[in-house]
Amino acid sequence: VKCWDVRNMSEPVWAVECGASSSIAFNGSVAGMMSVVGEDKAVKIYDTHAEGGPRCVIRKEGTVGKLYTTQFYESQELLVGFGGSGGQLGLWEMASEDCIVKTFESRIGAESKSKIAADKERERQGEEDFEKIMSDESGKNARLQAEGGGAAKKKKKGGKGTKGKGKKKAHKKR
């Protein structure tokens, strides 16, 4: 991919090797953010304003086959869509990608920054909830084992056996 300044066509402003590319898109809300897709089934996000020229910030495998198109969403600056040979649309919400946040932090808007903060808070809360559940479950399992029970000693419901619908009716011969 090459970027040219039409006022000086003698050499490109920058060039980046990104394989067999099918489509590129520039983010209209985040300066320097470029998405590139291709037949390698990957979505690559570049920082075209990086010191020393464009660099690939992150690469993610698509799930919709070979990729032929990509576009950023105007209403959500960190959401990119892509489509391919699988006949489906893929969406990638990049606010949870640390390398995206770190690279483009000074260029993203207040709405995205608040979404990133909310995502981090939910993640932190989820980790705390998980740790609490695990400690509660560990205590519950220890109590069950101390009582000689445990999850393996549950009583079967339904009386005799578990197969069938119950007693068969005897038919009288006439």
Short mmCIF file of C-alpha atoms in Angstrom, two decimals:
data_model
loop_
_atom_site.label_atom_id
_atom_site.label_comp_id
_atom_site.label_asym_id
_atom_site.label_seq_id
_atom_site.Cartn_x
_atom_site.Cartn_y
_atom_site.Cartn_z
CA VAL A 1 0.00 0.00 0.00
CA LYS A 2 1.43 3.39 -0.99
CA CYS A 3 0.30 6.90 -0.08
CA TRP A 4 0.96 9.64 -2.60
CA ASP A 5 0.80 13.41 -2.37
CA VAL A 6 -0.73 14.53 -5.68
CA ARG A 7 1.34 17.72 -5.55
CA ASN A 8 4.52 15.63 -5.80
CA MET A 9 4.08 12.33 -7.62
CA SER A 10 7.80 11.60 -7.92
CA GLU A 11 7.79 9.37 -4.84
CA PRO A 12 5.22 8.14 -2.31
CA VAL A 13 4.86 9.84 1.07
CA TRP A 14 4.99 6.39 2.63
CA ALA A 15 4.66 2.75 1.64
CA VAL A 16 3.87 -0.31 3.69
CA GLU A 17 4.08 -3.99 2.75
CA CYS A 18 0.93 -5.72 3.98
CA GLY A 19 0.60 -8.72 1.69
CA ALA A 20 -2.12 -9.29 -0.89
CA SER A 21 -4.52 -6.53 0.11
CA SER A 22 -8.12 -6.47 -1.10
CA SER A 23 -9.35 -3.34 0.67
CA ILE A 24 -8.14 -0.51 2.88
CA ALA A 25 -10.10 2.00 4.94
CA PHE A 26 -9.08 5.07 6.89
CA ASN A 27 -10.83 5.92 10.13
CA GLY A 28 -12.46 9.33 9.67
CA SER A 29 -12.60 9.87 13.45
CA VAL A 30 -9.16 8.64 14.53
CA ALA A 31 -6.29 10.27 12.67
CA GLY A 32 -3.80 7.81 11.19
CA MET A 33 -5.83 4.64 11.83
CA MET A 34 -5.98 2.42 8.75
CA SER A 35 -7.55 -1.01 8.32
CA VAL A 36 -6.21 -3.42 5.68
CA VAL A 37 -7.79 -6.75 4.74
CA GLY A 38 -6.88 -9.40 2.20
CA GLU A 39 -7.03 -12.98 1.10
CA ASP A 40 -4.90 -14.00 4.10
CA LYS A 41 -8.18 -13.76 6.12
CA ALA A 42 -6.69 -11.19 8.52
CA VAL A 43 -7.66 -7.66 9.54
CA LYS A 44 -4.63 -5.48 10.16
CA ILE A 45 -4.76 -2.09 11.88
CA TYR A 46 -1.97 0.35 11.03
CA ASP A 47 -0.85 3.64 12.54
CA THR A 48 0.06 5.74 9.51
CA HIS A 49 1.20 8.63 11.75
CA ALA A 50 3.81 6.54 13.56
CA GLU A 51 7.30 7.96 13.79
CA GLY A 52 9.41 6.48 11.01
CA GLY A 53 6.40 5.59 8.86
CA PRO A 54 3.35 3.36 9.13
CA ARG A 55 3.48 0.35 11.42
CA CYS A 56 1.13 -2.53 12.05
CA VAL A 57 -0.41 -2.11 15.51
CA ILE A 58 -2.40 -5.35 15.64
CA ARG A 59 -3.44 -8.22 13.38
CA LYS A 60 -6.55 -10.32 13.94
CA GLU A 61 -7.73 -13.37 12.07
CA GLY A 62 -11.14 -12.87 10.48
CA THR A 63 -13.81 -15.55 10.73
CA VAL A 64 -15.62 -14.94 7.44
CA GLY A 65 -13.20 -16.45 4.91
CA LYS A 66 -10.95 -14.49 2.58
CA LEU A 67 -11.55 -10.80 3.21
CA TYR A 68 -12.55 -8.45 0.41
CA THR A 69 -13.85 -5.30 2.13
CA THR A 70 -13.39 -3.26 5.30
CA GLN A 71 -14.93 -0.10 6.72
CA PHE A 72 -14.87 1.86 9.98
CA TYR A 73 -18.19 2.81 11.53
CA GLU A 74 -18.78 6.56 11.75
CA SER A 75 -20.89 6.32 14.92
CA GLN A 76 -18.35 4.21 16.84
CA GLU A 77 -14.78 5.16 16.08
CA LEU A 78 -13.23 1.93 17.42
CA LEU A 79 -15.54 -0.44 15.52
CA VAL A 80 -14.43 -1.87 12.19
CA GLY A 81 -16.44 -4.12 9.89
CA PHE A 82 -15.15 -6.55 7.29
CA GLY A 83 -16.67 -8.97 4.81
CA GLY A 84 -15.42 -11.86 2.78
CA SER A 85 -15.89 -15.04 0.84
CA GLY A 86 -17.93 -16.67 3.61
CA GLY A 87 -20.83 -14.34 2.77
CA GLN A 88 -20.91 -12.95 6.30
CA LEU A 89 -20.02 -9.68 7.98
CA GLY A 90 -17.46 -9.56 10.78
CA LEU A 91 -17.27 -6.82 13.41
CA TRP A 92 -14.32 -6.02 15.63
CA GLU A 93 -14.84 -3.75 18.64
CA MET A 94 -11.27 -2.57 19.30
CA ALA A 95 -11.82 -0.63 22.55
CA SER A 96 -10.72 -3.69 24.56
CA GLU A 97 -7.41 -4.02 22.67
CA ASP A 98 -4.69 -2.50 24.87
CA CYS A 99 -2.32 -1.86 21.96
CA ILE A 100 -5.05 0.09 20.09
CA VAL A 101 -5.84 2.19 23.16
CA LYS A 102 -2.16 2.87 23.89
CA THR A 103 -1.29 3.78 20.28
CA PHE A 104 -4.29 5.96 19.48
CA GLU A 105 -5.18 7.26 22.97
CA SER A 106 -4.37 10.89 22.21
CA ARG A 107 -6.42 10.73 18.99
CA ILE A 108 -9.65 9.09 20.14
CA GLY A 109 -12.71 11.00 21.33
CA ALA A 110 -14.18 11.37 24.80
CA GLU A 111 -17.01 8.91 24.08
CA SER A 112 -14.56 6.12 23.22
CA LYS A 113 -12.41 6.96 26.23
CA SER A 114 -15.41 6.63 28.56
CA LYS A 115 -16.34 3.31 26.90
CA ILE A 116 -12.79 2.05 27.42
CA ALA A 117 -12.91 3.07 31.09
CA ALA A 118 -16.30 1.33 31.51
CA ASP A 119 -14.96 -1.85 29.82
CA LYS A 120 -11.95 -1.89 32.15
CA GLU A 121 -14.22 -1.44 35.19
CA ARG A 122 -16.47 -4.32 34.04
CA GLU A 123 -13.39 -6.49 33.49
CA ARG A 124 -12.04 -5.63 36.96
CA GLN A 125 -15.44 -6.31 38.53
CA GLY A 126 -15.70 -9.59 36.63
CA GLU A 127 -12.31 -10.69 37.95
CA GLU A 128 -13.37 -9.87 41.51
CA ASP A 129 -16.68 -11.73 41.04
CA PHE A 130 -14.84 -14.75 39.60
CA GLU A 131 -12.41 -14.85 42.54
CA LYS A 132 -15.34 -14.62 45.00
CA ILE A 133 -17.22 -17.43 43.23
CA MET A 134 -14.12 -19.61 43.17
CA SER A 135 -13.45 -19.07 46.88
CA ASP A 136 -17.13 -19.77 47.67
CA GLU A 137 -17.09 -22.92 45.50
CA SER A 138 -13.83 -24.11 47.11
CA GLY A 139 -15.38 -23.68 50.56
CA LYS A 140 -18.59 -25.45 49.48
CA ASN A 141 -16.67 -28.41 48.01
CA ALA A 142 -14.54 -28.68 51.17
CA ARG A 143 -17.69 -28.72 53.37
CA LEU A 144 -19.30 -31.40 51.21
CA GLN A 145 -16.20 -33.58 51.35
CA ALA A 146 -15.94 -33.12 55.14
CA GLU A 147 -19.56 -34.27 55.46
CA GLY A 148 -18.70 -37.36 53.44
CA GLY A 149 -20.97 -36.28 50.61
CA GLY A 150 -19.81 -34.35 47.64
CA ALA A 151 -21.34 -33.82 44.28
CA ALA A 152 -20.99 -37.50 43.37
CA LYS A 153 -23.46 -38.71 46.05
CA LYS A 154 -26.66 -37.15 44.76
CA LYS A 155 -29.81 -39.23 45.10
CA LYS A 156 -31.51 -40.41 41.94
CA LYS A 157 -35.02 -39.21 41.38
CA GLY A 158 -37.81 -41.33 40.03
CA GLY A 159 -37.71 -44.43 42.20
CA LYS A 160 -36.49 -47.67 40.60
CA GLY A 161 -34.02 -47.14 37.79
CA THR A 162 -33.88 -44.24 35.47
CA LYS A 163 -34.91 -45.86 32.21
CA GLY A 164 -38.43 -45.88 30.85
CA LYS A 165 -41.52 -44.05 32.05
CA GLY A 166 -42.33 -46.15 35.06
CA LYS A 167 -44.22 -49.43 35.56
CA LYS A 168 -45.61 -51.13 32.51
CA LYS A 169 -49.25 -51.99 32.59
CA ALA A 170 -50.13 -55.64 32.32
CA HIS A 171 -52.57 -56.38 29.53
CA LYS A 172 -55.21 -59.01 30.08
CA LYS A 173 -55.93 -61.49 27.38
CA ARG A 174 -59.58 -61.85 26.48
#
